[in-house]
Short mmCIF file of C-alpha atoms and ligand atoms in Angstrom, two decimals:
data_model
loop_
_atom_site.label_atom_id
_atom_site.label_comp_id
_atom_site.label_asym_id
_atom_site.label_seq_id
_atom_site.Cartn_x
_atom_site.Cartn_y
_atom_site.Cartn_z
CA MET A 877 127.44 84.76 107.25
CA ASN A 878 124.75 87.14 108.54
CA VAL A 879 123.41 90.05 106.54
CA ARG A 880 123.10 93.56 107.94
CA ILE A 881 121.53 96.82 106.76
CA THR A 882 124.34 99.33 107.28
CA GLY A 883 122.80 102.40 105.63
CA THR A 884 119.42 103.76 104.60
CA GLY A 885 118.55 106.68 102.33
CA SER A 886 115.63 108.25 100.54
CA ALA A 887 115.00 110.98 97.97
CA LEU A 888 111.75 112.65 97.04
CA PRO A 889 110.71 115.25 94.49
CA GLY A 890 110.25 118.76 95.88
CA LYS A 891 106.85 119.30 94.28
CA ILE A 892 103.88 118.50 96.54
CA LEU A 893 100.44 117.74 95.08
CA THR A 894 97.70 118.11 97.70
CA ASN A 895 94.21 116.62 97.79
CA ALA A 896 92.85 120.17 97.38
CA GLU A 897 94.75 120.49 94.09
CA LEU A 898 93.38 117.11 92.94
CA GLU A 899 89.87 118.45 93.54
CA GLN A 900 90.60 120.83 90.64
CA LEU A 901 91.65 117.95 88.34
CA VAL A 902 89.01 115.24 88.90
CA ASP A 903 85.64 114.78 90.61
CA THR A 904 86.99 113.99 94.08
CA SER A 905 87.29 115.54 97.53
CA ASP A 906 89.86 115.78 100.27
CA GLU A 907 87.27 114.14 102.52
CA TRP A 908 86.90 111.06 100.22
CA ILE A 909 90.63 110.61 99.69
CA THR A 910 91.44 111.04 103.38
CA THR A 911 88.77 108.70 104.72
CA ARG A 912 89.13 105.99 102.01
CA THR A 913 92.95 106.01 101.79
CA GLY A 914 94.60 108.17 104.49
CA ILE A 915 96.54 110.09 101.82
CA LYS A 916 96.74 113.91 102.15
CA GLU A 917 99.46 114.73 99.62
CA ARG A 918 102.03 113.09 97.34
CA ARG A 919 105.29 114.12 95.61
CA ILE A 920 105.46 114.59 91.85
CA ALA A 921 108.67 114.53 89.80
CA ALA A 922 109.48 117.61 87.73
CA GLU A 923 110.56 117.68 84.10
CA GLY A 924 114.17 116.54 83.92
CA GLU A 925 113.79 114.27 86.97
CA TYR A 926 113.77 110.53 86.26
CA THR A 927 113.52 107.27 88.20
CA SER A 928 117.34 107.06 88.14
CA THR A 929 117.62 110.61 89.56
CA PHE A 930 115.92 109.71 92.84
CA ALA A 931 117.37 106.18 92.91
CA ALA A 932 120.93 107.55 92.74
CA GLU A 933 120.26 110.23 95.36
CA ALA A 934 118.67 107.75 97.79
CA ALA A 935 121.62 105.39 97.19
CA ARG A 936 124.18 108.16 97.87
CA ARG A 937 122.51 108.91 101.21
CA ALA A 938 122.47 105.23 102.17
CA MET A 939 126.14 104.85 101.15
CA THR A 940 127.13 107.90 103.19
CA MET A 941 125.46 106.42 106.26
CA ALA A 942 127.13 103.04 105.64
CA GLY A 943 130.51 104.62 104.88
CA ALA A 944 130.53 102.67 101.60
CA LEU A 945 132.52 103.91 98.61
CA PRO A 946 131.10 103.59 95.08
CA GLU A 947 133.86 101.18 94.00
CA GLU A 948 133.06 98.87 96.95
CA ILE A 949 129.51 98.16 95.71
CA ASP A 950 129.34 94.66 94.14
CA LEU A 951 125.69 94.62 93.14
CA ILE A 952 122.99 97.22 92.42
CA ILE A 953 119.38 96.07 92.32
CA VAL A 954 116.77 98.66 91.33
CA ALA A 955 113.20 97.52 91.97
CA THR A 956 110.90 99.54 89.71
CA VAL A 957 107.89 99.35 87.41
CA THR A 958 108.60 102.80 86.02
CA PRO A 959 112.18 102.52 84.72
CA ASP A 960 113.89 105.33 82.81
CA PHE A 961 113.72 103.15 79.66
CA PRO A 962 112.48 99.62 78.78
CA PHE A 963 116.23 98.97 78.41
CA PRO A 964 118.95 99.37 79.50
CA SER A 965 118.11 98.82 83.14
CA THR A 966 117.74 101.82 85.43
CA ALA A 967 120.27 100.02 87.65
CA CYS A 968 122.94 100.44 84.96
CA ILE A 969 122.15 104.17 84.76
CA VAL A 970 122.40 104.40 88.55
CA GLN A 971 125.74 102.57 88.40
CA ASP A 972 126.97 105.25 86.01
CA LEU A 973 125.61 108.11 88.16
CA LEU A 974 127.27 106.69 91.27
CA GLY A 975 130.55 105.69 89.62
CA ALA A 976 130.09 102.20 91.09
CA SER A 977 132.30 100.71 88.41
CA ASN A 978 132.79 97.28 90.05
CA ALA A 979 129.10 96.49 90.43
CA THR A 980 126.80 94.16 88.54
CA ALA A 981 123.51 96.00 88.02
CA PHE A 982 120.00 94.92 87.11
CA ASP A 983 116.36 95.92 87.54
CA LEU A 984 113.73 93.85 89.29
CA SER A 985 110.04 93.87 88.39
CA ALA A 986 107.81 92.88 91.31
CA ALA A 987 105.67 96.03 91.58
CA CYS A 988 105.03 97.14 95.18
CA SER A 989 106.84 94.07 96.56
CA GLY A 990 110.00 94.88 94.60
CA PHE A 991 112.02 96.09 97.57
CA ILE A 992 111.30 92.91 99.61
CA TYR A 993 112.17 90.77 96.56
CA GLY A 994 115.39 92.81 96.23
CA LEU A 995 116.29 92.19 99.88
CA SER A 996 115.69 88.48 99.34
CA ILE A 997 118.03 88.32 96.33
CA ALA A 998 120.69 90.42 98.07
CA GLU A 999 120.49 88.15 101.12
CA LYS A 1000 121.33 85.12 98.95
CA TYR A 1001 124.28 86.86 97.25
CA LEU A 1002 125.71 87.89 100.63
CA ARG A 1003 125.14 84.61 102.45
CA SER A 1004 126.81 82.68 99.61
CA GLY A 1005 129.79 85.05 99.57
CA SER A 1006 129.04 86.16 95.99
CA ALA A 1007 128.99 89.83 97.03
CA ARG A 1008 130.15 91.92 99.98
CA LYS A 1009 128.27 95.21 99.60
CA ILE A 1010 124.95 95.55 97.85
CA LEU A 1011 122.62 98.43 97.08
CA VAL A 1012 118.91 97.58 97.02
CA ILE A 1013 116.86 100.49 95.75
CA GLY A 1014 113.14 101.00 95.18
CA SER A 1015 112.43 103.93 92.86
CA GLU A 1016 109.31 105.00 90.99
CA ILE A 1017 107.81 107.82 88.97
CA LEU A 1018 104.24 106.59 88.94
CA SER A 1019 102.92 110.05 88.08
CA ARG A 1020 104.00 109.32 84.49
CA VAL A 1021 101.90 106.15 84.10
CA VAL A 1022 98.67 107.22 85.84
CA ASP A 1023 95.71 108.66 83.98
CA TRP A 1024 95.21 112.11 85.48
CA LYS A 1025 91.55 111.96 84.38
CA ASP A 1026 90.83 108.74 86.32
CA ARG A 1027 89.85 109.52 89.91
CA ASN A 1028 89.98 105.81 90.80
CA THR A 1029 93.75 105.74 90.46
CA CYS A 1030 95.29 109.21 90.12
CA VAL A 1031 94.69 110.15 93.76
CA LEU A 1032 96.60 107.12 95.07
CA PHE A 1033 100.13 107.24 93.73
CA GLY A 1034 103.30 109.30 94.17
CA ASP A 1035 106.97 109.47 93.19
CA GLY A 1036 110.20 108.89 95.13
CA ALA A 1037 112.96 106.46 96.03
CA GLY A 1038 114.44 104.64 99.00
CA ALA A 1039 117.63 102.60 99.29
CA VAL A 1040 119.65 100.43 101.64
CA VAL A 1041 123.23 99.20 101.74
CA LEU A 1042 123.46 95.55 102.80
CA GLU A 1043 126.69 93.91 103.94
CA GLY A 1044 127.81 90.53 105.23
CA SER A 1045 128.24 90.59 109.00
CA GLU A 1046 129.18 88.25 111.83
CA GLY A 1047 126.99 90.10 114.37
CA ASP A 1048 123.44 89.53 115.64
CA HIS A 1049 122.02 92.78 114.26
CA SER A 1050 120.98 91.16 111.04
CA LEU A 1051 118.35 90.22 108.53
CA LEU A 1052 116.64 87.19 110.08
CA SER A 1053 114.63 86.05 107.06
CA THR A 1054 112.97 87.00 103.81
CA HIS A 1055 109.89 85.35 102.30
CA THR A 1056 108.59 86.01 98.79
CA PHE A 1057 105.39 84.78 97.12
CA SER A 1058 103.67 85.23 93.75
CA ASN A 1059 100.14 84.53 92.53
CA GLY A 1060 100.07 85.09 88.77
CA THR A 1061 96.40 84.12 88.40
CA HIS A 1062 95.47 87.72 89.23
CA TRP A 1063 98.03 89.55 87.08
CA ASN A 1064 95.30 91.55 85.33
CA LEU A 1065 93.81 93.15 88.47
CA LEU A 1066 96.66 95.66 88.68
CA TYR A 1067 98.81 96.36 85.65
CA GLN A 1068 99.91 98.74 82.92
CA PRO A 1069 98.48 97.41 79.64
CA GLY A 1070 100.54 99.60 77.35
CA SER A 1071 104.12 99.98 76.17
CA GLY A 1072 105.17 96.32 76.38
CA SER A 1073 104.92 93.69 73.62
CA ARG A 1074 101.11 93.27 73.85
CA ASN A 1075 100.20 96.91 73.33
CA PRO A 1076 103.39 98.43 72.02
CA ALA A 1077 104.03 102.14 72.31
CA THR A 1078 104.62 102.04 68.55
CA ASP A 1079 100.94 101.17 67.94
CA PRO A 1080 98.93 104.43 67.83
CA ARG A 1081 95.94 102.65 69.46
CA THR A 1082 97.93 102.18 72.67
CA ILE A 1083 97.77 105.91 73.34
CA ALA A 1084 94.48 106.65 71.58
CA GLU A 1085 92.59 103.97 73.56
CA GLY A 1086 94.22 104.87 76.90
CA ARG A 1087 96.03 101.53 77.27
CA ILE A 1088 99.20 103.29 78.31
CA TYR A 1089 97.88 103.95 81.81
CA LEU A 1090 98.06 101.90 84.98
CA THR A 1091 94.75 100.19 85.71
CA MET A 1092 93.51 98.60 88.94
CA GLU A 1093 90.46 96.76 90.29
CA GLY A 1094 90.89 98.51 93.63
CA ASN A 1095 88.33 96.60 95.66
CA ASP A 1096 89.61 93.14 94.65
CA VAL A 1097 93.22 94.21 95.18
CA PHE A 1098 92.32 95.53 98.62
CA LYS A 1099 90.94 92.17 99.79
CA HIS A 1100 93.90 90.19 98.45
CA ALA A 1101 96.36 92.68 99.95
CA VAL A 1102 95.02 92.31 103.49
CA ARG A 1103 95.06 88.50 103.35
CA ALA A 1104 98.45 88.20 101.63
CA MET A 1105 100.30 90.70 103.85
CA GLY A 1106 99.01 88.87 106.92
CA GLU A 1107 100.19 85.53 105.49
CA ALA A 1108 103.62 86.90 104.59
CA ALA A 1109 104.12 88.36 108.07
CA GLU A 1110 102.99 85.11 109.70
CA ALA A 1111 105.45 83.13 107.53
CA ALA A 1112 108.29 85.30 108.86
CA LEU A 1113 107.20 84.87 112.47
CA ALA A 1114 106.84 81.08 112.12
CA ALA A 1115 110.26 80.73 110.46
CA ASN A 1116 111.89 82.54 113.38
CA SER A 1117 109.78 80.95 116.16
CA LEU A 1118 108.49 84.40 117.12
CA SER A 1119 105.02 85.76 117.82
CA ALA A 1120 103.49 89.11 116.91
CA ALA A 1121 104.20 90.27 120.47
CA ASP A 1122 107.92 90.18 119.58
CA ILE A 1123 107.54 92.70 116.73
CA GLY A 1124 108.98 96.07 117.74
CA LEU A 1125 108.02 97.88 114.55
CA LEU A 1126 105.96 97.02 111.47
CA ILE A 1127 106.71 98.85 108.23
CA PRO A 1128 104.02 97.78 105.78
CA HIS A 1129 103.76 98.78 102.13
CA GLN A 1130 102.13 102.21 102.17
CA ALA A 1131 99.12 101.79 99.84
CA ASN A 1132 96.09 102.56 101.96
CA GLN A 1133 95.66 103.33 105.68
CA ARG A 1134 92.73 100.90 105.81
CA ILE A 1135 94.95 98.06 104.49
CA VAL A 1136 97.64 99.02 107.03
CA ASP A 1137 95.05 99.01 109.84
CA ALA A 1138 93.57 95.66 108.78
CA THR A 1139 97.04 94.07 108.58
CA SER A 1140 98.08 95.44 111.99
CA LYS A 1141 94.79 94.26 113.49
CA ARG A 1142 95.27 90.76 112.08
CA LEU A 1143 98.72 90.69 113.72
CA GLY A 1144 97.37 92.23 116.93
CA LEU A 1145 99.66 95.28 116.73
CA GLY A 1146 98.66 98.70 118.07
CA SER A 1147 99.32 101.79 115.94
CA ASP A 1148 102.28 102.69 118.21
CA ARG A 1149 104.16 99.76 116.63
CA VAL A 1150 103.29 100.60 113.01
CA PHE A 1151 105.19 103.17 110.94
CA THR A 1152 103.30 105.04 108.24
CA ASN A 1153 104.00 108.04 106.06
CA LEU A 1154 101.44 107.47 103.31
CA ASP A 1155 99.60 110.64 104.33
CA ARG A 1156 102.57 112.59 102.88
CA TYR A 1157 103.69 110.42 99.95
CA GLY A 1158 100.76 108.21 98.83
CA ASN A 1159 101.59 104.85 97.28
CA THR A 1160 105.12 104.94 95.85
CA SER A 1161 105.09 101.20 94.97
CA SER A 1162 108.57 99.64 95.37
CA ALA A 1163 109.87 102.82 97.03
CA SER A 1164 107.30 102.90 99.84
CA ILE A 1165 108.99 100.54 102.33
CA PRO A 1166 112.57 101.84 101.90
CA ILE A 1167 111.41 105.48 102.19
CA ALA A 1168 109.53 104.63 105.40
CA LEU A 1169 112.50 102.59 106.66
CA ASP A 1170 114.85 105.53 106.12
CA GLU A 1171 112.50 107.92 107.93
CA ALA A 1172 112.04 105.52 110.86
CA ASN A 1173 115.80 105.01 111.05
CA ARG A 1174 116.69 108.72 110.92
CA GLN A 1175 113.95 109.60 113.43
CA GLY A 1176 115.46 107.11 115.89
CA VAL A 1177 112.28 105.02 115.97
CA LEU A 1178 114.37 101.87 115.39
CA LYS A 1179 116.35 100.93 118.50
CA PRO A 1180 119.11 98.30 118.47
CA GLY A 1181 117.58 94.87 118.99
CA CYS A 1182 114.14 95.98 117.77
CA LYS A 1183 112.48 93.28 115.66
CA LEU A 1184 111.49 95.06 112.47
CA MET A 1185 108.88 93.44 110.21
CA MET A 1186 108.55 94.75 106.64
CA VAL A 1187 105.67 93.40 104.58
CA ALA A 1188 104.54 94.16 101.04
CA PHE A 1189 101.89 93.33 98.46
CA GLY A 1190 101.63 94.41 94.84
CA GLY A 1191 100.74 93.76 91.22
CA GLY A 1192 101.47 90.29 89.89
CA PHE A 1193 100.28 89.50 92.52
CA THR A 1194 103.51 89.54 94.45
CA TYR A 1195 103.92 89.66 98.21
CA GLY A 1196 106.51 89.06 100.85
CA SER A 1197 108.10 89.89 104.17
CA ALA A 1198 111.49 90.63 105.66
CA LEU A 1199 112.29 90.37 109.36
CA VAL A 1200 115.28 92.20 110.83
CA ASN A 1201 116.90 92.20 114.25
CA TRP A 1202 117.85 95.89 114.06
O1 UT7 B 29 100.05 99.06 95.88
C1 UT7 B 29 99.58 97.83 95.47
C2 UT7 B 29 98.33 97.49 96.04
N1 UT7 B 29 97.31 98.49 95.84
C3 UT7 B 29 96.43 98.62 96.78
O2 UT7 B 29 96.61 97.99 97.80
C4 UT7 B 29 95.21 99.46 96.56
C5 UT7 B 29 94.02 98.67 97.03
N2 UT7 B 29 92.73 99.31 96.89
C6 UT7 B 29 92.37 100.43 97.58
O3 UT7 B 29 93.16 101.01 98.30
C7 UT7 B 29 90.94 100.86 97.51
O4 UT7 B 29 90.18 99.85 96.88
C8 UT7 B 29 90.72 102.19 96.75
C9 UT7 B 29 91.24 103.33 97.60
C10 UT7 B 29 91.43 102.16 95.42
C11 UT7 B 29 89.24 102.44 96.53
O5 UT7 B 29 88.53 102.40 97.75
P1 UT7 B 29 87.19 101.55 97.87
O6 UT7 B 29 86.68 101.76 99.21
O7 UT7 B 29 87.54 100.13 97.47
O8 UT7 B 29 86.24 102.27 96.86
P2 UT7 B 29 85.52 101.66 95.58
O9 UT7 B 29 86.51 101.36 94.51
O10 UT7 B 29 84.63 100.55 96.03
O11 UT7 B 29 84.66 102.89 95.14
C12 UT7 B 29 83.63 103.39 96.00
C13 UT7 B 29 83.03 104.63 95.33
C14 UT7 B 29 82.71 104.43 93.87
O12 UT7 B 29 81.51 105.11 93.59
P3 UT7 B 29 80.14 104.31 93.39
O13 UT7 B 29 80.40 103.39 92.23
O14 UT7 B 29 79.92 103.57 94.67
O15 UT7 B 29 79.16 105.39 93.13
C15 UT7 B 29 83.85 105.13 93.17
O16 UT7 B 29 83.48 105.62 91.90
O17 UT7 B 29 83.97 105.70 95.39
C16 UT7 B 29 84.12 106.27 94.10
N3 UT7 B 29 85.47 106.79 93.98
C17 UT7 B 29 85.79 108.07 94.29
N4 UT7 B 29 85.07 109.08 94.76
C18 UT7 B 29 85.70 110.24 94.98
C19 UT7 B 29 86.58 106.16 93.54
N5 UT7 B 29 87.63 106.99 93.58
C20 UT7 B 29 87.17 108.18 94.02
C21 UT7 B 29 87.77 109.42 94.28
N6 UT7 B 29 86.99 110.42 94.76
N7 UT7 B 29 89.09 109.64 94.07
#
């Protein structure tokens, strides 16, 4: 049984936060943010908008494209590090919002690699015949875990969601492989110290000492990201006896234009074969690849038979790749 992406969707908050507005919040400049990251603006969720809000909307759009009814969905995986609640899972809330009453639903925590991990799990369910239609969603509201006084991190992240419907298929237009990797020795280079069992939200020091916020050793993460994304992409090529010349389009995790450029260079890909939208959305963690995938798909950038490489890296560390014959 092959596995095919039959629908893509994305949903983003309406509110745009520009670099010029950030200049009013912290000691930064449009020039620094643009040259060091490539980001010009990001979307910020409004009061009353939650991770499940955008997840459900992105899923609806993907289901409409796939022609999938809510009751046909067997499994809902929501990759997120910013769930609505510690429990129940955001996936169960999305199930309720969609009316997907026959689905099993759970969240997946793999930071910025969450969508690739989700594809990998969905692939196994479909190939084994354990499910027929699956929603894999990446959705984040990172604006609620960043410290808006910390210029090292607050300029980087944004909110939004992307989703795909995956189905079993007999055809060639299918997911060729997924590869996932973890390196837990560096878990503390990118993480949110507060609100779990180590620094519970119930301990007043968690807020008072700023442990609630996402923290990152940007420079170290940068170096690991370039190496790991290259490795993950090469693992996909080797497993399919392909070379970089066969890649029609690369959709990398959208964290930093310089990481994207270094990864494309390592693979020998020109910018015409790399899709980016981080200038408009910043780093949306698990949502970044599915949002970009939906935009590339709707813009007609992906032609049938195009070999699509998706590659991610994130906190954990986690990393991975997915190769698709579109
Ligand atoms: O999504 C998961 C993976 N995450 C990533 O892949 C992110 C990886 N890391 C990065 O993208 C980059 O490391 C950053 C964009 C976070 C930082 O860029 P960098 O070139 O590594 O800068 P840096 O951290 O080495 O900082 C250089 C200087 C520092 O000043 P000093 O100490 O040299 O005087 C920072 O304080 O830039 C300063 N700086 C800023 N200046 C203006 C840091 N942030 C800002 C800012 N505006 N927003």
